[in-house]
Coordinates of C-alpha atoms and ligand atoms in Angstrom, one line a residue:
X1293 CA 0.0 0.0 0.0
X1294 CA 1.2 3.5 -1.0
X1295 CA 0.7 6.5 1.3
X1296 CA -0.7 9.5 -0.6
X1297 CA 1.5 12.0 -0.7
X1298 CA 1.2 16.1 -0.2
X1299 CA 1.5 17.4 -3.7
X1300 CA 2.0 21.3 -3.8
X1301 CA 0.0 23.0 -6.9
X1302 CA 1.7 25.0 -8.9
X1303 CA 1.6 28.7 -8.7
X1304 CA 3.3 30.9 -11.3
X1305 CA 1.6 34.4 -11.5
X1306 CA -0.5 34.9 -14.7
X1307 CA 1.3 36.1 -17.1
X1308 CA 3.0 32.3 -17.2
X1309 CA 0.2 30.6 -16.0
X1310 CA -2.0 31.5 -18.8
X1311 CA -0.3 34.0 -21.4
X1312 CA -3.5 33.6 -23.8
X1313 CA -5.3 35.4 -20.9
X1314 CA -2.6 38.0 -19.7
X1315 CA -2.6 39.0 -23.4
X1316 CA -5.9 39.9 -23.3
X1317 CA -5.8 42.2 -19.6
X1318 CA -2.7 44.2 -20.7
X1319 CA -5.2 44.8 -24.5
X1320 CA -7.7 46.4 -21.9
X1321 CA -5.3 47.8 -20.0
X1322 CA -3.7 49.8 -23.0
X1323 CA -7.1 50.5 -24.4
X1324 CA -8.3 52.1 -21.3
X1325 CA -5.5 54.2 -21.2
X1326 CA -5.3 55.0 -24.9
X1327 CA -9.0 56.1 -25.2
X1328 CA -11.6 58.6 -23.7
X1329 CA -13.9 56.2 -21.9
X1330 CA -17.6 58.5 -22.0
X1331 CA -19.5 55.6 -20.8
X1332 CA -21.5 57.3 -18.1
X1333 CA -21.3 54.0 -16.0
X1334 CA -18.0 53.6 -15.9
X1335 CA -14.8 54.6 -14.5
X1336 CA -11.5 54.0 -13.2
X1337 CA -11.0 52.2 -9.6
X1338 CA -8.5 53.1 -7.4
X1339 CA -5.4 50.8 -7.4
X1340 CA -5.9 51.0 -3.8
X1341 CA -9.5 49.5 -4.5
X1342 CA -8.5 47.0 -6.7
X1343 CA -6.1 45.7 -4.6
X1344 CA -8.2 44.7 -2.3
X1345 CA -11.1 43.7 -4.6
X1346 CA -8.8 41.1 -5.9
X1347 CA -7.4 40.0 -2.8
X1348 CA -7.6 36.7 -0.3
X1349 CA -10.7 37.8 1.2
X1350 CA -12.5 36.4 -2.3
X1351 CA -11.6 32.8 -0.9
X1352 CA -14.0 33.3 2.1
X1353 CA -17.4 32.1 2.9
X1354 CA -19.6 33.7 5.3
X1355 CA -22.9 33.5 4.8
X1356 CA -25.0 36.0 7.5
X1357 CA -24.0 39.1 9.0
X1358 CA -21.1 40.3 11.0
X1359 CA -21.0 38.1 14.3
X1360 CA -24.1 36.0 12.8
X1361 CA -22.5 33.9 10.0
X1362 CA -23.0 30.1 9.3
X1363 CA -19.4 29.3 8.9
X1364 CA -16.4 30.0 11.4
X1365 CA -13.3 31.7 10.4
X1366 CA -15.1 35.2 10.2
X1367 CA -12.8 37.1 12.8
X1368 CA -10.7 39.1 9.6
X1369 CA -14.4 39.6 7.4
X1370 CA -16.5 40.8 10.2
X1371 CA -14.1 43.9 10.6
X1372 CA -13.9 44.2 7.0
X1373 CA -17.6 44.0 6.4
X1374 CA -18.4 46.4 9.8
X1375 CA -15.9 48.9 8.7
X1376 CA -17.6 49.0 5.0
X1377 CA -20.8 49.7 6.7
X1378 CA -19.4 52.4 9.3
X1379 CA -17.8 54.3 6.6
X1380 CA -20.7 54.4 4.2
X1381 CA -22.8 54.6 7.1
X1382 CA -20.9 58.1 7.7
X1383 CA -20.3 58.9 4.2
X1384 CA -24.1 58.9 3.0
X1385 CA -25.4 59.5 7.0
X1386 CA -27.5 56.2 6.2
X1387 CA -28.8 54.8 9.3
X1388 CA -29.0 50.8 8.0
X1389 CA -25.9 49.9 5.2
X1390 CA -26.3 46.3 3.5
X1391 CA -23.1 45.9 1.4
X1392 CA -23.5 42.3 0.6
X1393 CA -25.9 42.7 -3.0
X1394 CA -23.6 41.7 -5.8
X1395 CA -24.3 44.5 -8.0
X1396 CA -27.0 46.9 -8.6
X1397 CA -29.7 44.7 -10.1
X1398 CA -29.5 42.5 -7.3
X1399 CA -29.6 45.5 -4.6
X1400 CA -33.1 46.3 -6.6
X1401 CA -34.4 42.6 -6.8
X1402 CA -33.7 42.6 -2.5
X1403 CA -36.0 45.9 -2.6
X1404 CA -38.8 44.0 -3.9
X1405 CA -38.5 40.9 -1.7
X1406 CA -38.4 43.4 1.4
X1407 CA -41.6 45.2 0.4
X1408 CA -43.6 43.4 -2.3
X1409 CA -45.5 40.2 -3.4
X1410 CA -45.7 38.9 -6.7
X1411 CA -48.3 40.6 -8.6
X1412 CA -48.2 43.8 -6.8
X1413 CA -48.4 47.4 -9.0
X1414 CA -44.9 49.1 -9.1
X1415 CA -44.2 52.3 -10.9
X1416 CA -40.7 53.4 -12.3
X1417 CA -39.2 55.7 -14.8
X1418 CA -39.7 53.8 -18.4
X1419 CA -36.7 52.5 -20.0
X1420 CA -36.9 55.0 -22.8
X1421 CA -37.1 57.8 -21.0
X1422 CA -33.9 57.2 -19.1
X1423 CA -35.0 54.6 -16.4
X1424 CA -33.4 51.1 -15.5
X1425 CA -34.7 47.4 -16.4
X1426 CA -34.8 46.6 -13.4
X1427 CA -37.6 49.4 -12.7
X1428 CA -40.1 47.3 -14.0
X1429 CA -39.3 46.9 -17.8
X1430 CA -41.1 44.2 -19.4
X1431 CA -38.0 42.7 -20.1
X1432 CA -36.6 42.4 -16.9
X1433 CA -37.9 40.3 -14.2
X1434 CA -39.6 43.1 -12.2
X1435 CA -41.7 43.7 -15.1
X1436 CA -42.6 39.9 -15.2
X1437 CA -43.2 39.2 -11.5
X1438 CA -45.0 42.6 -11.0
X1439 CA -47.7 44.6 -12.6
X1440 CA -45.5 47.6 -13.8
X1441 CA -46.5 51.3 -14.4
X1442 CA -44.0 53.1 -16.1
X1443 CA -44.2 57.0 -16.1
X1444 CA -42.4 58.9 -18.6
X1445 CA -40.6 62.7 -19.3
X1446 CA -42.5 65.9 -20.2
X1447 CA -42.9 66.3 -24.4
X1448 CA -42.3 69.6 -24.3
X1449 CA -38.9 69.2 -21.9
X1450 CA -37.6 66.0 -21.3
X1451 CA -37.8 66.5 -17.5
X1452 CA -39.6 63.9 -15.5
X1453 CA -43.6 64.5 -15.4
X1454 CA -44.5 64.5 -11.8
X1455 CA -48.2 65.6 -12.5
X1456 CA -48.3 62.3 -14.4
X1457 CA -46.1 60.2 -12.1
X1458 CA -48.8 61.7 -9.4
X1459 CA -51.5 60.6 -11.5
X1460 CA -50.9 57.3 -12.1
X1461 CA -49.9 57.0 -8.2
X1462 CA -53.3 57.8 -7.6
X1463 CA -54.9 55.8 -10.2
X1464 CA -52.7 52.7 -9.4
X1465 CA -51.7 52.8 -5.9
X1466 CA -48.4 51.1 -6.2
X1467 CA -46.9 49.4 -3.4
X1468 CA -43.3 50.8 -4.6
X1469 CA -42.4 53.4 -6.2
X1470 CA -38.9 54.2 -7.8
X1471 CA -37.1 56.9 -8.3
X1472 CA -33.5 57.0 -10.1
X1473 CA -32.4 56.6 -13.7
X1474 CA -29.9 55.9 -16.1
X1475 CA -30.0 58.0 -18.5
X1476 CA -31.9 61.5 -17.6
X1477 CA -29.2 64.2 -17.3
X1478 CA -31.0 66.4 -14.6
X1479 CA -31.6 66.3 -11.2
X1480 CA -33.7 64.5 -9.8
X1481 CA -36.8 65.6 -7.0
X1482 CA -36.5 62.9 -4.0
X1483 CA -39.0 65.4 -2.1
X1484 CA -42.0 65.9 -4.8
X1485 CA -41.4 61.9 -5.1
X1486 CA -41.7 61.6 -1.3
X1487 CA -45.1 63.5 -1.2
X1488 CA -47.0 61.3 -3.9
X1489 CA -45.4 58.1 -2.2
X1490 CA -46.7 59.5 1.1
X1491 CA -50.2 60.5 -0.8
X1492 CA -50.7 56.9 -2.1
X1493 CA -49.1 55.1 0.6
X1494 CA -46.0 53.6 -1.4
X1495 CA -42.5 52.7 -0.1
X1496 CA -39.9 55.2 -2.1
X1497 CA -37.0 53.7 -3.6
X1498 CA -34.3 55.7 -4.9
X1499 CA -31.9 54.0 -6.9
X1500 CA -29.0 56.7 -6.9
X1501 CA -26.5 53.7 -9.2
X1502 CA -25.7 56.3 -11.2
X1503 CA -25.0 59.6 -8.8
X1504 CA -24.4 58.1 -5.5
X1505 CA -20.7 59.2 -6.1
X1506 CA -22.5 63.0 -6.7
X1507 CA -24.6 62.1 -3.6
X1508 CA -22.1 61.7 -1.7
X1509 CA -20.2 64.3 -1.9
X1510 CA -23.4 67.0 -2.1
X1511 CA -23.2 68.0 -5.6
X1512 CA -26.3 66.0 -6.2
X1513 CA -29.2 66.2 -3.7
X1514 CA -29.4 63.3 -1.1
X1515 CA -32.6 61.0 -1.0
X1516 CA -31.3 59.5 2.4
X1517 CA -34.0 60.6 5.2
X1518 CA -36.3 61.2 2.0
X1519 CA -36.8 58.0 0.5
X1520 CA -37.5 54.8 2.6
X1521 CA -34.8 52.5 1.0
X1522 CA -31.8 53.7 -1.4
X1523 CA -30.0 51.8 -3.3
X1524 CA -26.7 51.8 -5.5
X1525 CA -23.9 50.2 -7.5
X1526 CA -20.6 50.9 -6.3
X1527 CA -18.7 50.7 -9.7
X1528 CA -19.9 54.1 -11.3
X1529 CA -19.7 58.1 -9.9
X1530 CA -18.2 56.1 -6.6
X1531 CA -15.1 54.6 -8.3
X1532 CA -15.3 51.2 -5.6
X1533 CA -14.9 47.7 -7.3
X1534 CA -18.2 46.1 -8.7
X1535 CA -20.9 45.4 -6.5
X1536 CA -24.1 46.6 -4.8
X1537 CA -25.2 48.6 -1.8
X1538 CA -28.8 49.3 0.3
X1539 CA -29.2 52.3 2.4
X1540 CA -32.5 52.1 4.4
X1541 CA -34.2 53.8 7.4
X1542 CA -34.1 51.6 10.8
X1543 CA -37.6 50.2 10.7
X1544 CA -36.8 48.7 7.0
X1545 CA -33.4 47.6 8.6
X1546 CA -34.6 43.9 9.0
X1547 CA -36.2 43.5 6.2
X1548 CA -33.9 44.7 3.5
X1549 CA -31.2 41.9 5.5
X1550 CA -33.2 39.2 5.0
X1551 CA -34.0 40.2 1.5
X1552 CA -30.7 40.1 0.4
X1553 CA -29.3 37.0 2.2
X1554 CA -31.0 34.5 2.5
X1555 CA -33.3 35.8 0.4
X1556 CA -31.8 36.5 -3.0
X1557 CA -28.1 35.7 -2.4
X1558 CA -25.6 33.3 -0.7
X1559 CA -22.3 34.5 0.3
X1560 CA -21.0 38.0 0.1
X1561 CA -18.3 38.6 -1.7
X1562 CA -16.0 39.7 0.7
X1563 CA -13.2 41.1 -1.8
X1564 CA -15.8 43.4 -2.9
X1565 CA -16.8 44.3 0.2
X1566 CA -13.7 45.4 0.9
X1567 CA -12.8 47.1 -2.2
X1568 CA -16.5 49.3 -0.5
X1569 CA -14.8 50.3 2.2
X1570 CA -11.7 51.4 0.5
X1571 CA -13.8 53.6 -2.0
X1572 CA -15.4 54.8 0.5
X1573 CA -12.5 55.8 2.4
X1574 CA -11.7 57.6 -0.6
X1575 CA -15.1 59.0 -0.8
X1576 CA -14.7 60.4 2.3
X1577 CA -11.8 63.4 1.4
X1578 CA -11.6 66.6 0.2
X1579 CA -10.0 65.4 -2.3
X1580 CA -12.9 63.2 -3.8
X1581 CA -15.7 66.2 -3.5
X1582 CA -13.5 68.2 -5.7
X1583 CA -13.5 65.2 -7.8
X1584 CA -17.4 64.8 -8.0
X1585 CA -17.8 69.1 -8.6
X1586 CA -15.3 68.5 -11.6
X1587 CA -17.6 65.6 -12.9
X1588 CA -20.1 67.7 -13.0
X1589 CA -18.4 71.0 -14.4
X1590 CA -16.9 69.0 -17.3
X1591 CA -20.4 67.6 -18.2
X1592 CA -21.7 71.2 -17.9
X1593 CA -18.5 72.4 -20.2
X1594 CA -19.3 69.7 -22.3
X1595 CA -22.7 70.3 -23.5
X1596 CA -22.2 73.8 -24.0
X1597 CA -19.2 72.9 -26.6
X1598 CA -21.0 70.4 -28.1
X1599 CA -24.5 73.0 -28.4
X1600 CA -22.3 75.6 -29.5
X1601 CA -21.4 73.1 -32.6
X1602 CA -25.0 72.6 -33.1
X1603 CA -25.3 69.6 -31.0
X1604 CA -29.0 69.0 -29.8
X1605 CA -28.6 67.9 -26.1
X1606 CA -31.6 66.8 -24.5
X1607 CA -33.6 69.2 -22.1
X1608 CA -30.6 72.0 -23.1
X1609 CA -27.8 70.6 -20.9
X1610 CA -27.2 68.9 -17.4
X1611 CA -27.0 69.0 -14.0
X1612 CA -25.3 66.1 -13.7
X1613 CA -22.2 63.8 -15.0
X1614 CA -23.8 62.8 -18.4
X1615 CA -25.6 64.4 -21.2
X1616 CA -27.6 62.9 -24.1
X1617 CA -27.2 64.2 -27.5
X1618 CA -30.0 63.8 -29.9
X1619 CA -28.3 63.4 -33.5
X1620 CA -31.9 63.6 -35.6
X1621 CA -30.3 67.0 -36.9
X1622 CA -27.4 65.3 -38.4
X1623 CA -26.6 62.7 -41.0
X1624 CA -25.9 59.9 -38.9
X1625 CA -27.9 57.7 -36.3
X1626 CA -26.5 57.4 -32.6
X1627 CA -25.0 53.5 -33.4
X1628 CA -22.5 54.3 -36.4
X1629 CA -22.0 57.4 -34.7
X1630 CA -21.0 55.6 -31.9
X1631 CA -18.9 53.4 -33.7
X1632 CA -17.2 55.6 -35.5
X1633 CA -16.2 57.7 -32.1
X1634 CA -15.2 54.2 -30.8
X1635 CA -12.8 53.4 -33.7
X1636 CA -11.8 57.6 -33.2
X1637 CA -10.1 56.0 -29.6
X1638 CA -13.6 58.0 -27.8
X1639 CA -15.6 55.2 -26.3
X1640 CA -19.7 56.5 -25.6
X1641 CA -23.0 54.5 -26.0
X1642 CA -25.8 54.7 -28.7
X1643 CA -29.0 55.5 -26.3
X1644 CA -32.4 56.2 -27.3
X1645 CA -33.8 59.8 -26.5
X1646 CA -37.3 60.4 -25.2
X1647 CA -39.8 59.9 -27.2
X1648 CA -37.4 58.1 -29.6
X1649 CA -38.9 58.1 -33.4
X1650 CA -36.1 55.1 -33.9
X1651 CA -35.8 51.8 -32.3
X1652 CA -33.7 50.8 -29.1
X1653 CA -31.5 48.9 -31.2
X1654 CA -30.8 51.5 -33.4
X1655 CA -31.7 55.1 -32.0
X1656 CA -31.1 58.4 -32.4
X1657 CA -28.7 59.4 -29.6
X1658 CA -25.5 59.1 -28.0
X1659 CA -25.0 59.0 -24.2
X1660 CA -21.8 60.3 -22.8
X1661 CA -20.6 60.8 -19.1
X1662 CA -17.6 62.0 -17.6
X1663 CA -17.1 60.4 -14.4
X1664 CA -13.5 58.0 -15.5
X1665 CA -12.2 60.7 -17.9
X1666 CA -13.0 63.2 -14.9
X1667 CA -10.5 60.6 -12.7
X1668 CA -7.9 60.7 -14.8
X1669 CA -7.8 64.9 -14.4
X1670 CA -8.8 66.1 -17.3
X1671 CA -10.8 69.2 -17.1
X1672 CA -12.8 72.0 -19.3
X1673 CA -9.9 73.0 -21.5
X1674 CA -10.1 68.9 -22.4
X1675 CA -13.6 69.3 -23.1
X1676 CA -13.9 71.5 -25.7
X1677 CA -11.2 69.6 -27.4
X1678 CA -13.3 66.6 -26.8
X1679 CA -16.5 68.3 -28.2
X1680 CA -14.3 69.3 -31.5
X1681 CA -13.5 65.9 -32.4
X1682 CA -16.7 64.4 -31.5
X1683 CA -18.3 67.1 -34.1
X1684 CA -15.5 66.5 -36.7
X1685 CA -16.3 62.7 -36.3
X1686 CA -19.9 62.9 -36.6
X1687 CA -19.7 65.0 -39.6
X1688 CA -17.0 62.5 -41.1
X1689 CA -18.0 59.3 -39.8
X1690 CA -17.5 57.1 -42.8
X1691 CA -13.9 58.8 -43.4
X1692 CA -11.5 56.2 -42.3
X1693 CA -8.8 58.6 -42.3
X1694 CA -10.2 60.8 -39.7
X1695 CA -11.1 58.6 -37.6
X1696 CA -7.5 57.4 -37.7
X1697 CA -6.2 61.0 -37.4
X1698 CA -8.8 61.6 -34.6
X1699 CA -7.4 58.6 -32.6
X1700 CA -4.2 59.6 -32.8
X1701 CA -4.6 62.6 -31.1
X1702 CA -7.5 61.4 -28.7
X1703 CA -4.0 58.6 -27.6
X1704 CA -1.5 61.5 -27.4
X1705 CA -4.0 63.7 -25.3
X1706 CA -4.6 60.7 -22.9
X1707 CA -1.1 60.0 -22.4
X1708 CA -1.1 63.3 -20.5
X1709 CA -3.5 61.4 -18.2
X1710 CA -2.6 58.5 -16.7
X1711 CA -5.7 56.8 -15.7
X1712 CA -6.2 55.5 -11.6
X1713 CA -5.2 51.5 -11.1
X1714 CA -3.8 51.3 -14.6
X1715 CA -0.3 49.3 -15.0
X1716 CA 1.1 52.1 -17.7
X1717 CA 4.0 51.1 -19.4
Ligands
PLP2955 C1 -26.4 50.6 -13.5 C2 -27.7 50.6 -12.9 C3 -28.3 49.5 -12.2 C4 -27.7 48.2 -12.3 O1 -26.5 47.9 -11.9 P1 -25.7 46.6 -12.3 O2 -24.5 46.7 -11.4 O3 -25.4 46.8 -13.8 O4 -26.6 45.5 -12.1 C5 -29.5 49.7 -11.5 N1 -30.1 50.9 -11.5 C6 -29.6 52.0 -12.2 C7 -30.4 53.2 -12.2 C8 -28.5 51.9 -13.0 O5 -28.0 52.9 -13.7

């Protein structure tokens, strides 16, 4: 009889482990640097953050809450999961924190397990006037599960219709009602929202995965003490790894927990969690609210460059870190347009625009934010240049040489702007 023998596993670092795949990260790593990324969900992570997002704490289990888990071995996660929640807890003056939802979908699906039974009436922005799927689109879940009432913007200004959204609270008493969107380039009104959810008897949701980086640092109004439950991504305006996270008022404390575990989820992911409290340690500096001012001033500088070119942006500008710009007055839809910019080294989305003549597929606008090129420091002055070549793309879209000549430029401008937790070089 043989004894087994300990045999040690290999453990060469990536780049020999698996070249194929190390190939691949340093492509996105030099793409992210070499281009203007004007996704309005996106941005650049700290290293800081994604040091510890991709650190031991992803081998651990630990089902429950801090000091209530179903596994043992939690000594080093309940510390890292209690000091997530204090500093959010401080950041956003929240009185309940859950960090454990996954991502932002998942944070909204725990809002309906809290508070609602299949079948119930919700009510949400409508996908194409700037609201989430998971608001109740028909696509989604939450539009499956639940009879969903969708309001919409004003014709006239593309601003959200609270006469309507008050009308059809009244008319269809919703159990919850959302507020928060994902596309809508103006503030939003947590207080008239309040009122109608307080006429009709609704619990308010605001879903701030978008602005909660704005929130945060009061360049956006806060719907905490407003709103009965908020919640957020962590990967957008508030530059933490990928995940989720639900703010809520005491009494909804309980509920919202068992929602997300064990209602929705298993096991937190603890790397995540940590990469939370990171960002918002980050969150919490000077440093960070002159960040999140400088979001919003280059988005402001933005639309007016891009107006002053002739660019139609939605309701006349922003308040916010995005804009949408409606292309119907020039020669090209808001997909080739926004593949062109992409092959011009400036990365946007093609988005519908309210009240959308053109399908979602295939619409008439472009969505751009500036949260990640915001992190990398670039300011008004790089705005108007950005608003120049998005107007000489748009007008040359099929020229191959432009686009060419565009990238060039858009690579030698960002090389002047080293992006956060990017290995350059
Ligand atoms: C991005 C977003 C979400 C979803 O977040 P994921 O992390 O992509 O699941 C939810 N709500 C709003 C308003 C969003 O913009």
């Amino acid at each position: 009889m043989t004894a087994a023998t300990g045999s040690k596993l290999s453990d060469p670092h990536l780049s020999e482990r698996d070249p194929d795949l190390f190939r691949l990260i340093q492509e996105e790593n030099k793409r992210e640097h070499e281009t203007m990324r004007l996704i309005a969900s996106e941005n650049y992570a700290s290293r800081a953050v994604m040091e510890a997002a991709g650190s031991c704490l992803a081998n651990k289990y630990s089902e429950g809450y801090a000091k209530k888990r179903y596994y043992e071995g939690q000594a080093v996660i309940d510390a890292v999961e209690e000091l997530a929640i204090a500093r959010v807890k401080e950041l956003f003056n929240a009185e309940h924190v859950n960090v454990q939802p996954y991502s932002g979908s998942p944070a909204n699906l725990a809002v309906y397990l809290a508070f609602c039974q299949p079948g119930d009436t919700i009510m949400g922005l409508g996908l194409p006037a700037g609201g989430h799927l998971t608001h109740g689109h028909t696509v989604s879940i939450t539009g499956k599960y639940f009879k969903s009432v969708p309001y919409g913007v004003r014709r006239e200004d593309h601003r959200i219709d609270m006469d309507e959204v008050r009308k059809l609270a009244k008319e269809h008493k919703p159990k919850l009602l959302w507020c928060g969107t994902t596309a809508y380039p103006r503030t939003i009104d947590f207080a008239a929202f309040r009122e109608i959810a307080t006429e009709v008897g609704a619990i308010l949701a605001a879903d701030i995965a978008h602005i909660s980086g704005l929130v945060c640092a009061g360049v956006h109004p806060s719907p905490i003490g407003i709103a009965d439950v908020v919640t957020s991504t962590t990967h957008k305006t508030f530059r933490g790894p990928r995940g989720g996270m639900i703010m809520c008022k005491k009494e909804h404390a309980s509920a919202i927990d068992k929602a997300v575990f064990p209602g929705l989820q298993g096991g937190p992911h603890n790397a995540a969690t940590a990469g939370i409290a990171v960002a918002a340690k980050e969150a919490l500096t000077p440093e960070f609210k002159v960040y999140a001012k400088n979001v919003v001033e280059n988005a402001k500088a933005l639309a007016e460059a891009l107006m002053a070119r002739g660019f139609a942006v939605t309701t006349g500008g922003t308040d916010n870190h995005l804009l949408l710009i409606d292309l119907t007055n020039k020669s090209v839809a808001g997909k080739p347009a926004a593949q062109a910019l992409d092959k011009a080294g400036i990365v946007a989305n093609y988005n519908s625009v309210p009240f959308d003549p053109r399908k979602p597929f295939d619409p008439s606008g472009l969505r751009i934010g500036t949260p990640a090129v915001t992190s990398r420091g670039m300011g008004t002055a790089e705005m108007v240049k950005l608003a120049e070549w998005v107007d000489r793309v748009v007008q040359k879209h099929g020229d191959e040489a432009t686009l060419t000549a565009v990238a060039n430029e858009v690579r030698e401008l960002c090389n002047h702007f080293p992006a956060p937790g990017l290995i350059v070089g």
